[in-house]
XYZ file of C-alpha atoms in Angstrom:
743
model
C 10.312 -17.063 -19.815
C 9.321 -14.788 -16.998
C 8.851 -11.028 -17.378
C 10.380 -10.233 -13.929
C 13.855 -8.873 -14.358
C 15.630 -9.883 -11.174
C 18.922 -8.507 -12.415
C 17.577 -4.994 -12.179
C 15.032 -5.672 -9.353
C 17.259 -7.029 -6.418
C 14.614 -5.938 -3.753
C 12.137 -8.495 -5.194
C 14.095 -11.608 -4.171
C 15.143 -9.843 -0.955
C 11.405 -9.251 -0.061
C 10.612 -12.810 -0.909
C 13.360 -14.129 1.246
C 12.177 -11.809 4.120
C 8.459 -12.950 3.805
C 9.556 -16.560 3.872
C 11.391 -15.976 7.046
C 8.426 -14.161 8.656
C 6.066 -16.985 7.648
C 8.397 -19.567 9.096
C 8.049 -18.153 12.588
C 5.052 -16.044 12.638
C 3.015 -18.190 10.182
C 1.386 -20.342 12.968
C 0.558 -17.253 14.849
C -0.831 -15.111 11.986
C -2.897 -17.674 10.219
C -2.798 -20.817 12.361
C -0.452 -22.680 10.000
C 1.057 -25.871 11.258
C 4.539 -25.788 12.742
C 5.897 -27.746 9.811
C 5.712 -24.443 7.795
C 9.251 -23.611 9.000
C 11.116 -26.333 7.164
C 8.841 -25.827 4.123
C 9.760 -22.048 4.030
C 13.490 -23.035 4.484
C 13.319 -25.387 1.457
C 11.616 -22.611 -0.643
C 14.207 -20.170 0.572
C 17.035 -22.432 -0.551
C 15.331 -23.216 -3.910
C 15.111 -19.462 -4.669
C 18.912 -19.015 -4.206
C 20.079 -20.387 -7.728
C 17.219 -18.310 -9.475
C 18.583 -15.141 -8.118
C 21.325 -13.170 -10.110
C 24.837 -14.264 -8.848
C 25.523 -10.769 -7.762
C 22.599 -10.570 -5.507
C 22.509 -13.988 -3.795
C 24.085 -12.539 -0.531
C 20.488 -11.067 -0.130
C 19.387 -14.592 1.073
C 20.399 -13.188 4.377
C 17.026 -11.546 4.661
C 15.551 -15.130 5.332
C 17.384 -15.501 8.763
C 16.680 -11.683 9.237
C 12.875 -12.474 8.856
C 13.205 -15.364 11.287
C 14.894 -13.286 13.896
C 12.624 -10.181 13.546
C 9.472 -12.372 13.787
C 10.634 -14.167 16.942
C 11.680 -10.720 18.476
C 8.332 -9.093 17.775
C 6.360 -12.023 19.118
C 8.545 -12.050 22.316
C 8.379 -8.182 22.451
C 10.992 -7.824 25.272
C 10.310 -3.915 25.263
C 6.797 -4.422 26.635
C 8.280 -4.490 30.205
C 4.930 -3.878 31.922
C 3.932 -7.461 31.193
C 6.503 -8.821 33.455
C 5.105 -6.598 36.306
C 1.419 -7.790 35.980
C 0.582 -10.282 38.817
C -2.116 -11.759 36.372
C -3.084 -11.272 32.743
C -6.249 -9.304 33.945
C -6.015 -7.196 37.089
C -6.687 -3.750 38.448
C -4.064 -1.067 38.374
C -3.145 2.645 38.034
C -1.175 3.738 35.152
C 0.858 6.883 33.992
C 1.004 7.027 30.260
C 1.349 9.399 27.183
C -1.257 9.486 24.519
C 0.203 8.423 20.985
C -2.977 8.443 18.978
C -3.261 11.537 16.702
C -7.114 11.701 16.783
C -9.104 14.945 16.278
C -8.832 16.929 19.464
C -10.766 20.160 18.644
C -14.193 21.209 19.723
C -15.538 23.018 16.607
C -16.544 19.817 14.822
C -19.158 18.702 17.266
C -20.480 15.859 14.788
C -17.085 14.162 14.970
C -17.394 11.703 17.802
C -14.664 11.516 20.478
C -13.032 7.991 20.215
C -13.548 5.733 23.195
C -10.346 3.758 22.405
C -6.986 5.577 22.549
C -3.516 4.031 22.210
C -1.105 5.092 24.941
C 2.574 4.400 25.931
C 3.004 3.450 29.519
C 5.618 5.227 31.749
C 4.654 3.648 35.204
C 2.335 1.311 36.875
C 1.209 0.414 40.481
C -1.392 -2.013 41.677
C -2.512 -0.203 44.933
C -3.444 3.263 45.682
C -0.534 3.712 48.108
C 2.044 1.595 46.361
C 5.186 2.818 44.647
C 5.143 3.683 40.917
C 7.196 1.182 38.885
C 8.814 2.377 35.836
C 7.800 0.386 32.668
C 7.282 0.645 28.990
C 4.816 -0.710 26.576
C 1.795 0.172 24.429
C -1.728 -0.458 25.491
C -5.290 0.540 24.238
C -7.341 2.605 26.520
C -11.061 1.841 26.459
C -13.086 4.589 28.206
C -16.534 4.641 29.570
C -19.260 6.677 27.807
C -18.901 9.662 27.365
C -15.304 9.404 26.631
C -12.934 12.124 27.507
C -10.957 13.955 24.750
C -7.375 12.934 24.993
C -5.103 14.844 22.547
C -1.813 13.551 21.297
C 1.115 13.931 23.662
C -1.140 14.471 26.874
C 0.221 12.794 29.933
C -2.503 10.932 31.869
C -2.913 9.190 35.151
C -5.721 6.637 35.009
C -7.314 3.968 37.244
C -8.783 0.782 35.584
C -8.194 -2.734 34.761
C -5.820 -4.622 32.465
C -7.600 -7.090 30.235
C -6.852 -9.302 27.294
C -8.574 -8.466 24.027
C -11.264 -10.895 22.931
C -10.378 -13.663 20.444
C -12.385 -14.817 17.371
C -15.072 -17.327 18.060
C -16.335 -17.818 14.636
C -14.413 -18.847 11.509
C -14.076 -15.626 9.351
C -14.560 -13.310 12.256
C -12.069 -10.534 13.070
C -9.642 -11.823 15.716
C -9.253 -8.630 17.774
C -6.442 -9.910 19.938
C -4.410 -10.847 16.922
C -5.254 -7.567 15.138
C -3.944 -5.593 18.188
C -0.895 -7.809 18.618
C -0.028 -7.034 15.077
C 0.075 -3.476 15.971
C 2.180 -4.029 19.046
C -0.624 -3.887 21.604
C -1.127 -7.034 23.944
C -3.478 -5.573 26.531
C -6.598 -3.417 26.836
C -7.018 -0.937 29.736
C -10.457 -0.490 30.853
C -10.597 2.923 32.380
C -12.816 3.744 35.312
C -11.411 7.168 35.964
C -8.799 9.553 34.352
C -7.371 11.019 37.549
C -5.120 13.592 36.017
C -4.544 15.086 32.522
C -1.381 17.162 31.848
C -0.129 18.949 28.810
C 2.387 17.940 26.300
C 6.116 17.974 27.215
C 9.499 17.467 25.524
C 9.837 16.605 21.921
C 6.185 15.679 21.443
C 5.305 19.435 21.433
C 6.356 19.631 17.890
C 4.050 16.908 16.360
C 1.309 18.086 18.721
C 1.553 21.580 17.296
C 1.360 20.042 13.879
C -1.584 17.994 14.653
C -3.430 21.050 16.184
C -2.747 22.918 12.884
C -4.250 19.862 11.077
C -7.352 20.060 13.204
C -7.741 23.753 12.486
C -7.403 23.040 8.803
C -10.074 20.402 8.968
C -12.419 22.727 10.722
C -11.832 25.318 8.060
C -12.380 22.759 5.297
C -15.853 21.839 6.560
C -17.006 25.578 6.526
C -19.729 26.007 3.847
C -20.108 22.307 3.221
C -23.675 21.810 4.169
C -24.499 18.292 3.566
C -23.923 16.236 6.801
C -22.759 13.104 4.868
C -20.564 15.464 2.625
C -18.813 16.817 5.620
C -18.099 13.327 7.109
C -16.925 11.995 3.828
C -14.793 15.011 3.121
C -12.876 14.803 6.525
C -12.499 11.151 6.127
C -10.852 11.347 2.578
C -8.636 14.333 3.400
C -7.457 13.642 6.901
C -8.670 10.162 7.761
C -11.348 11.354 10.436
C -13.771 8.528 10.219
C -15.334 8.920 13.645
C -18.239 11.108 12.154
C -19.251 8.324 9.703
C -22.300 6.513 10.691
C -22.777 2.667 10.176
C -24.974 3.116 7.198
C -22.403 5.159 5.276
C -19.554 2.765 6.129
C -21.733 -0.239 5.153
C -22.614 1.411 1.916
C -19.059 2.044 0.924
C -18.005 -1.424 2.145
C -20.598 -3.221 0.035
C -19.627 -0.948 -3.046
C -15.886 -1.836 -2.751
C -15.023 1.832 -1.994
C -14.277 1.507 1.735
C -10.550 2.240 0.851
C -11.495 5.852 0.369
C -11.861 6.345 4.141
C -8.326 5.055 4.938
C -5.492 7.274 3.802
C -3.628 5.024 1.289
C -1.753 4.957 -1.904
C -4.672 6.413 -3.718
C -4.645 9.583 -1.549
C -0.986 9.919 -1.787
C -0.908 9.489 -5.524
C -3.704 11.951 -6.145
C -1.933 14.596 -3.980
C 1.303 13.955 -5.871
C -0.520 14.659 -9.167
C -1.921 17.881 -7.790
C 1.475 19.035 -6.499
C 3.105 18.325 -9.864
C 0.330 20.068 -11.689
C 0.700 23.292 -9.687
C 4.584 23.043 -9.903
C 4.356 22.725 -13.663
C 1.856 25.632 -13.990
C 4.311 27.701 -11.822
C 7.277 26.603 -14.174
C 9.291 24.987 -11.432
C 12.351 23.336 -12.837
C 11.867 19.555 -13.232
C 14.631 18.547 -10.829
C 13.486 20.904 -8.100
C 9.718 19.797 -8.371
C 10.619 16.066 -8.108
C 13.239 16.817 -5.463
C 10.718 18.572 -3.194
C 7.893 16.065 -3.814
C 8.884 13.461 -1.272
C 9.144 16.146 1.463
C 5.640 17.501 0.746
C 4.036 14.049 0.566
C 5.931 12.932 3.725
C 4.473 15.847 5.661
C 0.951 14.821 4.561
C 1.476 11.169 5.480
C 2.830 12.209 8.879
C -0.104 14.460 9.569
C -2.674 11.825 8.571
C -1.231 9.348 11.111
C 1.348 7.377 8.940
C -0.906 4.502 7.928
C 1.174 1.530 6.396
C -0.628 1.865 3.026
C 0.233 5.594 2.933
C 3.826 4.944 4.000
C 4.177 2.430 1.350
C 3.032 4.716 -1.307
C 5.185 7.521 0.017
C 8.181 5.305 -0.037
C 7.424 4.167 -3.684
C 6.773 7.663 -4.918
C 9.752 8.989 -3.233
C 12.065 6.550 -4.952
C 10.457 7.131 -8.240
C 10.672 11.002 -7.645
C 14.358 10.661 -6.681
C 15.145 8.899 -9.811
C 13.447 11.736 -11.697
C 15.409 14.282 -9.850
C 18.703 12.520 -10.404
C 17.638 11.759 -14.032
C 17.930 7.998 -13.347
C 15.459 5.375 -14.370
C 13.563 3.607 -11.650
C 11.469 0.249 -11.872
C 8.345 0.602 -10.015
C 8.280 -3.072 -8.932
C 11.637 -2.732 -7.335
C 10.425 0.327 -5.405
C 7.263 -1.518 -4.210
C 9.594 -4.399 -2.999
C 11.862 -2.041 -1.206
C 8.867 -0.304 0.465
C 7.634 -3.737 1.701
C 11.093 -4.497 3.109
C 11.223 -1.207 5.049
C 7.669 -1.816 6.518
C 8.308 -5.586 7.296
C 11.678 -4.775 8.962
C 9.944 -2.199 11.131
C 7.084 -4.494 12.044
C 7.039 -8.043 10.621
C 3.722 -8.829 12.026
C 2.006 -6.268 9.697
C 2.249 -9.132 7.003
C -0.966 -10.466 8.629
C -2.799 -7.175 8.323
C -5.345 -7.299 5.561
C -4.753 -3.670 4.668
C -1.058 -4.502 3.999
C -2.083 -7.418 1.874
C -4.614 -5.404 -0.253
C -2.277 -2.510 -0.598
C 0.654 -4.413 -2.080
C -1.360 -6.939 -3.986
C -3.256 -4.508 -5.884
C -0.181 -2.285 -6.619
C 1.726 -5.291 -7.909
C -1.098 -6.273 -10.149
C -1.365 -2.768 -11.573
C 2.420 -2.713 -12.283
C 2.423 -5.964 -13.979
C -0.689 -5.285 -15.913
C 0.337 -1.653 -16.967
C 1.243 -2.949 -20.408
C -2.382 -4.069 -20.869
C -3.762 -0.702 -19.669
C -1.577 1.052 -22.193
C -2.403 -1.308 -25.023
C -6.127 -1.366 -24.753
C -6.775 2.260 -25.889
C -4.595 1.703 -29.022
C -6.295 -1.429 -29.935
C -9.820 0.103 -29.641
C -8.751 3.172 -31.539
C -6.454 1.360 -34.048
C -8.407 2.753 -37.131
C -7.913 6.259 -36.014
C -4.090 5.747 -36.041
C -4.144 5.008 -39.680
C -4.980 8.688 -40.316
C -1.919 10.898 -40.721
C -1.270 13.171 -37.872
C -1.870 16.303 -39.903
C -5.303 15.305 -40.767
C -6.597 14.119 -37.419
C -9.571 15.924 -35.951
C -10.964 16.422 -32.394
C -7.786 15.782 -30.416
C -9.494 16.667 -27.159
C -12.256 14.025 -27.712
C -9.574 11.434 -28.552
C -7.691 12.363 -25.492
C -10.652 12.000 -23.170
C -11.592 8.631 -24.768
C -8.052 7.383 -24.268
C -8.111 8.591 -20.522
C -11.515 7.002 -19.871
C -10.507 3.627 -21.438
C -7.232 3.546 -19.452
C -9.051 4.399 -16.231
C -11.581 1.662 -16.730
C -8.819 -0.823 -17.594
C -6.783 0.209 -14.469
C -9.993 -0.220 -12.338
C -10.599 -3.659 -13.815
C -7.054 -4.728 -13.098
C -7.504 -3.579 -9.474
C -10.696 -5.493 -9.282
C -9.254 -8.669 -10.464
C -6.291 -8.295 -8.140
C -8.545 -7.814 -5.043
C -11.459 -10.012 -5.756
C -10.116 -13.095 -3.952
C -9.180 -11.163 -0.864
C -12.495 -9.256 -0.791
C -14.384 -12.619 -0.977
C -12.163 -14.090 1.797
C -12.191 -11.155 4.115
C -15.731 -9.601 3.581
C -17.724 -12.470 1.940
C -18.645 -10.147 -0.903
C -18.517 -10.213 -4.748
C -18.603 -6.818 -6.207
C -18.603 -6.720 -10.002
C -19.953 -3.211 -9.954
C -16.910 -1.944 -8.358
C -15.145 -1.870 -11.737
C -17.103 1.186 -12.876
C -17.909 2.543 -9.372
C -14.424 2.813 -8.404
C -13.367 4.405 -11.577
C -15.985 7.090 -11.206
C -15.197 7.459 -7.421
C -11.518 7.897 -8.128
C -12.215 10.595 -10.557
C -14.471 12.585 -8.291
C -12.096 11.966 -5.444
C -9.308 13.649 -7.524
C -11.484 16.697 -8.020
C -12.562 16.685 -4.316
C -8.916 16.763 -3.094
C -8.065 19.329 -5.709
C -10.952 21.577 -4.574
C -9.948 21.049 -0.937
C -6.409 22.102 -1.660
C -7.746 25.348 -3.424
C -10.084 25.871 -0.467
C -7.309 25.559 2.046
C -4.923 27.788 0.050
C -7.576 30.594 -0.602
C -8.929 30.823 2.821
C -6.032 32.627 4.690
C -5.655 34.815 1.652
C -9.237 35.940 0.816
C -11.015 35.394 3.955
C -10.421 38.905 5.165
C -11.765 40.450 2.014
C -14.644 38.241 0.951
C -16.144 34.766 1.707
C -17.468 34.245 -1.827
C -14.632 31.964 -3.043
C -14.940 29.852 0.204
C -18.726 29.506 -0.299
C -18.242 28.646 -3.923
C -15.541 26.070 -3.228
C -17.564 24.611 -0.336
C -20.630 24.274 -2.583
C -18.545 22.556 -5.354
C -17.178 20.118 -2.727
C -20.751 19.473 -1.520
C -21.818 18.567 -5.069
C -18.691 16.296 -5.629
C -19.048 14.411 -2.382
C -22.768 13.849 -2.980
C -21.790 12.343 -6.308
C -19.404 10.074 -4.559
C -22.052 9.006 -1.994
C -24.542 8.418 -4.920
C -22.008 6.157 -6.789
C -21.324 4.136 -3.599
C -25.098 3.705 -3.067
C -25.560 2.463 -6.616
C -22.638 0.147 -6.296
C -23.866 -1.275 -2.968
C -27.147 -2.789 -4.327
C -27.505 -6.158 -6.176
C -26.423 -7.060 -8.769
C -23.448 -4.733 -8.596
C -22.603 -6.196 -5.053
C -23.952 -9.371 -3.287
C -23.062 -11.566 -0.423
C -21.416 -14.893 -1.080
C -20.398 -17.805 1.139
C -16.878 -17.371 2.416
C -14.714 -19.287 0.019
C -12.050 -21.910 1.105
C -8.576 -20.666 1.550
C -7.247 -23.102 -1.183
C -9.578 -21.572 -3.647
C -8.514 -18.096 -2.801
C -4.803 -19.216 -3.193
C -5.561 -20.925 -6.465
C -7.020 -17.741 -7.939
C -4.257 -15.514 -6.968
C -1.592 -18.019 -7.884
C -3.197 -18.494 -11.353
C -3.555 -14.725 -11.751
C 0.051 -14.206 -10.797
C 1.226 -16.844 -13.376
C -0.895 -15.183 -16.036
C 0.682 -11.729 -15.451
C 4.256 -12.902 -14.781
C 4.670 -15.473 -17.540
C 5.798 -14.083 -21.056
C 4.979 -16.201 -24.153
C 3.873 -19.804 -23.355
C 0.387 -19.118 -24.787
C -0.876 -22.589 -23.787
C 0.091 -22.420 -20.239
C -1.161 -18.778 -19.846
C -4.459 -19.828 -21.379
C -4.696 -22.662 -18.764
C -3.844 -20.238 -16.022
C -6.559 -17.792 -17.152
C -9.085 -20.585 -17.275
C -7.993 -21.736 -13.742
C -8.403 -18.049 -12.394
C -11.745 -17.676 -14.067
C -13.078 -20.934 -12.755
C -11.949 -20.146 -9.323
C -13.546 -16.714 -9.512
C -16.827 -18.337 -10.766
C -16.745 -20.736 -7.888
C -16.429 -18.107 -5.360
C -19.267 -16.117 -6.924
C -21.766 -19.001 -6.870
C -24.879 -18.481 -4.694
C -25.123 -20.354 -1.435
C -26.593 -23.903 -1.423
C -30.066 -24.342 0.073
C -29.900 -24.821 3.705
C -32.312 -25.029 6.702
C -29.651 -25.049 9.590
C -29.013 -22.240 12.032
C -26.762 -21.113 14.876
C -27.083 -19.941 18.573
C -24.835 -17.276 20.125
C -24.623 -17.050 23.883
C -22.444 -15.611 26.622
C -21.442 -12.186 27.831
C -23.830 -10.001 29.702
C -26.836 -10.740 27.460
C -29.887 -12.259 29.330
C -30.964 -14.151 26.184
C -29.037 -15.782 23.191
C -29.213 -14.847 19.617
C -30.835 -17.569 17.466
C -30.348 -17.415 13.731
C -32.686 -19.670 11.655
C -31.632 -20.089 8.065
C -34.087 -21.166 5.308
C -33.875 -22.203 1.631
C -33.834 -19.373 -0.928
C -35.707 -17.273 -1.757
C -36.749 -17.227 1.923
C -34.350 -15.156 4.173
C -33.134 -16.118 7.702
C -34.928 -15.193 10.955
C -33.076 -13.813 13.776
C -34.464 -14.124 17.416
C -33.023 -11.506 19.745
C -30.152 -9.323 18.493
C -28.459 -9.762 21.972
C -25.709 -7.384 23.137
C -23.300 -5.702 20.780
C -20.864 -8.625 20.725
C -23.494 -11.075 20.050
C -24.962 -8.962 17.210
C -21.489 -8.694 15.695
C -21.061 -12.438 15.820
C -24.505 -13.108 14.259
C -23.827 -10.628 11.517
C -20.496 -12.312 10.754
C -22.081 -15.643 10.614
C -24.788 -14.508 8.239
C -22.349 -12.822 5.832
C -19.909 -15.714 5.829
C -22.808 -18.017 4.932
C -23.863 -15.816 1.955
C -26.758 -13.893 3.570
C -26.963 -10.031 3.258
C -30.807 -9.772 4.051
C -32.591 -10.861 7.067
C -36.389 -11.787 6.562
C -37.447 -11.072 10.202
C -35.660 -9.792 13.298
C -37.639 -10.454 16.409
C -36.933 -8.558 19.815
C -37.875 -10.051 23.052
C -36.764 -6.746 24.913
C -35.524 -3.305 24.229
C -32.766 -2.813 26.865
C -29.097 -2.923 25.778
C -28.503 -6.529 26.818
C -31.264 -7.760 24.564
C -31.179 -5.102 21.691
C -27.656 -3.668 21.766
C -26.770 -5.898 18.905
C -29.153 -4.173 16.441
C -26.399 -1.761 15.565
C -23.660 -4.240 14.320
C -26.435 -6.390 12.799
C -28.034 -3.676 10.748
C -24.581 -2.350 9.711
C -23.933 -5.448 7.620
C -27.289 -7.002 6.801
C -30.631 -5.457 5.808
C -33.844 -6.404 7.648
C -37.251 -6.685 5.962
C -39.465 -6.998 8.946
C -38.900 -5.983 12.559
C -41.043 -7.471 15.287
C -41.135 -5.506 18.575
C -42.249 -6.346 22.099
C -45.758 -5.589 22.951
C -44.918 -2.935 25.540
C -42.679 0.056 25.232
C -41.102 2.496 25.858
C -38.328 1.622 23.457
C -34.681 2.645 24.266
C -32.542 4.957 22.118
C -30.875 2.179 20.373
C -34.294 0.651 19.240
C -35.562 4.069 18.289
C -32.682 4.887 16.131
C -32.726 1.453 14.319
C -36.513 1.753 13.877
C -36.207 5.165 12.136
C -33.513 3.868 9.966
C -35.578 0.658 9.191
C -38.691 2.804 8.344
C -36.575 5.095 5.976
C -35.284 2.085 4.147
C -38.846 0.828 3.440
C -38.828 -1.955 5.947
C -41.936 -3.289 7.777
C -42.524 -3.053 11.582
C -44.879 -5.286 13.624
C -45.643 -5.523 17.320
C -46.440 -8.589 19.292
C -50.118 -8.594 20.303
C -52.951 -11.101 20.767
C -52.122 -14.338 18.917
C -53.814 -14.933 15.674
C -53.792 -18.702 15.933
C -53.531 -21.280 18.678
C -50.032 -22.015 19.659
C -48.770 -25.318 21.056
C -47.193 -23.470 23.995
C -49.410 -22.806 26.955
C -49.493 -19.340 28.580
C -49.194 -17.328 25.350
C -49.002 -13.719 26.232
C -48.625 -12.073 22.836
C -48.142 -12.950 19.261
C -48.229 -11.922 15.615
C -48.160 -13.344 12.089
C -46.038 -12.044 9.215
C -46.355 -13.861 5.862
C -45.318 -17.528 6.511
C -44.192 -16.692 10.059
C -46.050 -17.015 13.358
C -44.256 -15.625 16.537
C -45.521 -15.987 19.971
C -44.215 -14.811 23.242
C -45.123 -16.803 26.351
C -44.618 -17.061 30.082
C -45.114 -20.221 32.163
C -44.066 -21.205 35.742
C -41.275 -18.550 36.005
C -39.910 -19.340 32.684
C -40.288 -17.012 29.582
C -39.646 -17.743 25.821
C -40.439 -17.097 22.237
C -41.903 -19.635 19.825
C -41.422 -19.302 16.095
C -43.516 -21.339 13.689
C -42.686 -21.072 9.954
C -44.347 -22.597 6.967
C -41.547 -23.836 4.869
C -41.766 -25.706 1.379
C -42.544 -29.256 1.793
C -42.241 -29.128 5.576
C -42.882 -26.647 8.515
C -40.471 -25.801 11.250
C -40.878 -24.968 14.890
C -38.367 -23.266 17.129
C -38.772 -22.597 20.761
C -36.283 -20.482 22.879
C -36.871 -20.922 26.667
C -35.199 -18.944 29.433
C -35.658 -20.899 32.707
C -35.972 -19.420 36.173
C -32.410 -20.656 37.004
C -31.037 -18.678 33.978
C -30.455 -21.737 31.846
C -31.403 -21.433 28.145
C -32.979 -24.278 26.236
C -33.359 -24.080 22.373
C -35.661 -26.653 20.740
C -36.070 -27.044 17.010
C -38.213 -29.350 14.987
C -38.245 -29.452 11.145
C -41.107 -31.440 9.600
C -41.571 -34.971 10.811
C -38.050 -35.380 12.012
C -36.797 -35.506 15.715
C -36.413 -32.321 17.902
C -32.915 -30.953 18.160
C -32.130 -29.490 21.571
C -29.392 -27.087 22.611
C -28.830 -26.410 26.353
C -26.744 -23.260 27.365
C -25.541 -22.433 30.786
C -24.996 -18.753 31.760
C -21.427 -17.780 31.093
C -19.385 -14.600 30.581
C -17.582 -16.297 27.746
C -19.035 -15.794 24.372
C -19.787 -19.088 22.395
C -21.786 -20.365 19.465
C -23.395 -23.581 18.526
C -24.673 -24.874 15.201
C -28.301 -25.876 14.823
C -29.086 -28.801 12.570
């Protein structure tokens, strides 16, 4: 027997049929599924028909609807500019309207101006004297540094180049081209010059004025909040401004499982709904009025924050629930969630491939199905107190706080179980500490948003008389936000959070399938026990430490002069990274390390300090920690190296400089060297070629790696481990990024 009442939840089978239709067409594009997925989805859709209530079987029409919508969005006939392009990558001039609602003020000088802005095209031409050709479509502008502030609704004329977004090179790496395509963007436009910038016209003046008011509100909220991290976190959790957050803060919240706090989502909408209902109840607003006005107030907030899919989903679900309250009619939460999914997927079926969409709906469904458990646990733990007659019970406040704390911890645990598989698949992290960390952060976030609302309401009323309330509320926000940051820092360190090898897809599907069976099945104790054992075994298999390894990888291509070489080693030794490379190479190396279960690098060796050889330090340090940093013998060091060197020293890491070698090297022409623990590093130059040699004393066998940059630009990587043969990787200069495994 299943606990899913399809008779009163017609949106659930409709959503399932719609998802099957989307998978049938878009599955090969979204996840690389074989083309045979279409007949499989068709068979599953037909098999679902007899299980649906007889009165709702006409909803099977959502399956062909999903097929048609997926084909339509993949073809995207409304992107008319694509037919005008002579090539996929070409120079052009465009006339466009900015549609990104980023911060456009100048008072918050610590909020960085985004270099990437989405625009809708109005016209395009390919020569300076050619005629403008009207067109439509959405592209992503990428500006040079320093970027120009482009407010919402501004009309621009820009000169640049159309380019295709890069695709994923590594397994587990973010496919940027697919990510943008899921948002309706097929091309980047690399801006050389913004020739003209005009003001807002037409109907866009209304949302532009609303966004301008939002910016002023954000500026007021940041007054009297003195901590720099507190200000950044405050603007991120209230309005979604994450441009001011540095890489260390984002990495800390990612590793603690609290990164969702920086994306306006269901948590923010639910907290704001509870605050609005609290104020309405204190003001004795009639029940039907307060619940009738709630969707409008929440809708305004979701619109001002940019309308993220997770926030829209929560708004739709809460609106249906609130409408039922206002009309005095019962509403099932699962039906509301399914209806919200249908609305979002009909608007853009490709959002099914977005991890945010998957996280949002998966966690909410698990919470709804597990709500009985969350309600029953406090009663089970406090069963003996229920034996006492009501008239003789004492300490009602303490019992209420205890019940609230137990329910919060149970809900946090359910959310952790619901998201653990996806977190392991997308981030290669296992975060058991997030159960308590997220419970505490959610509690503090509620008080932070409540204080922010009070601060926004008090400022226009009391600012003319005294600034004391604003200073008090700003100081309170500072304390609360520092507490949130402290919890995130505690949850980001082992054993609360640690890196794991990216699990196989079948293991993730097995875990979520067993968990779904456990929550959906009523009775059948034996089969539910087996499902629980299967889910626990899959979770344990994902959390196992990586197997000892001695292989590595080489990342080359782009504008970097030297490749990035990663040399893994058996535990407890950490990997060695030679050259962080440019930004893209550093990101690829960090992805390879994290998907193989490494969150700490033993040694990072720099052969140069320019952006082409050290620009990858920023993405690399954002995801993995470095114990020892080896710098070139000669300075001066650039801004990127200086910034990372300061952060490295603050975290307690060691820094060494290549100097006179401490032992004889097998390479002639050694110019500089240093020794750190079991590692000897030598830099050398010979007959126009330069290179780095790494000698490492490993248990039972030593290893030797030599990276040579020839005078012709060719790169040669030689590696010898113990008495075995030498493996050689030869790389030719290329603008295309690539990687190769080292045995």
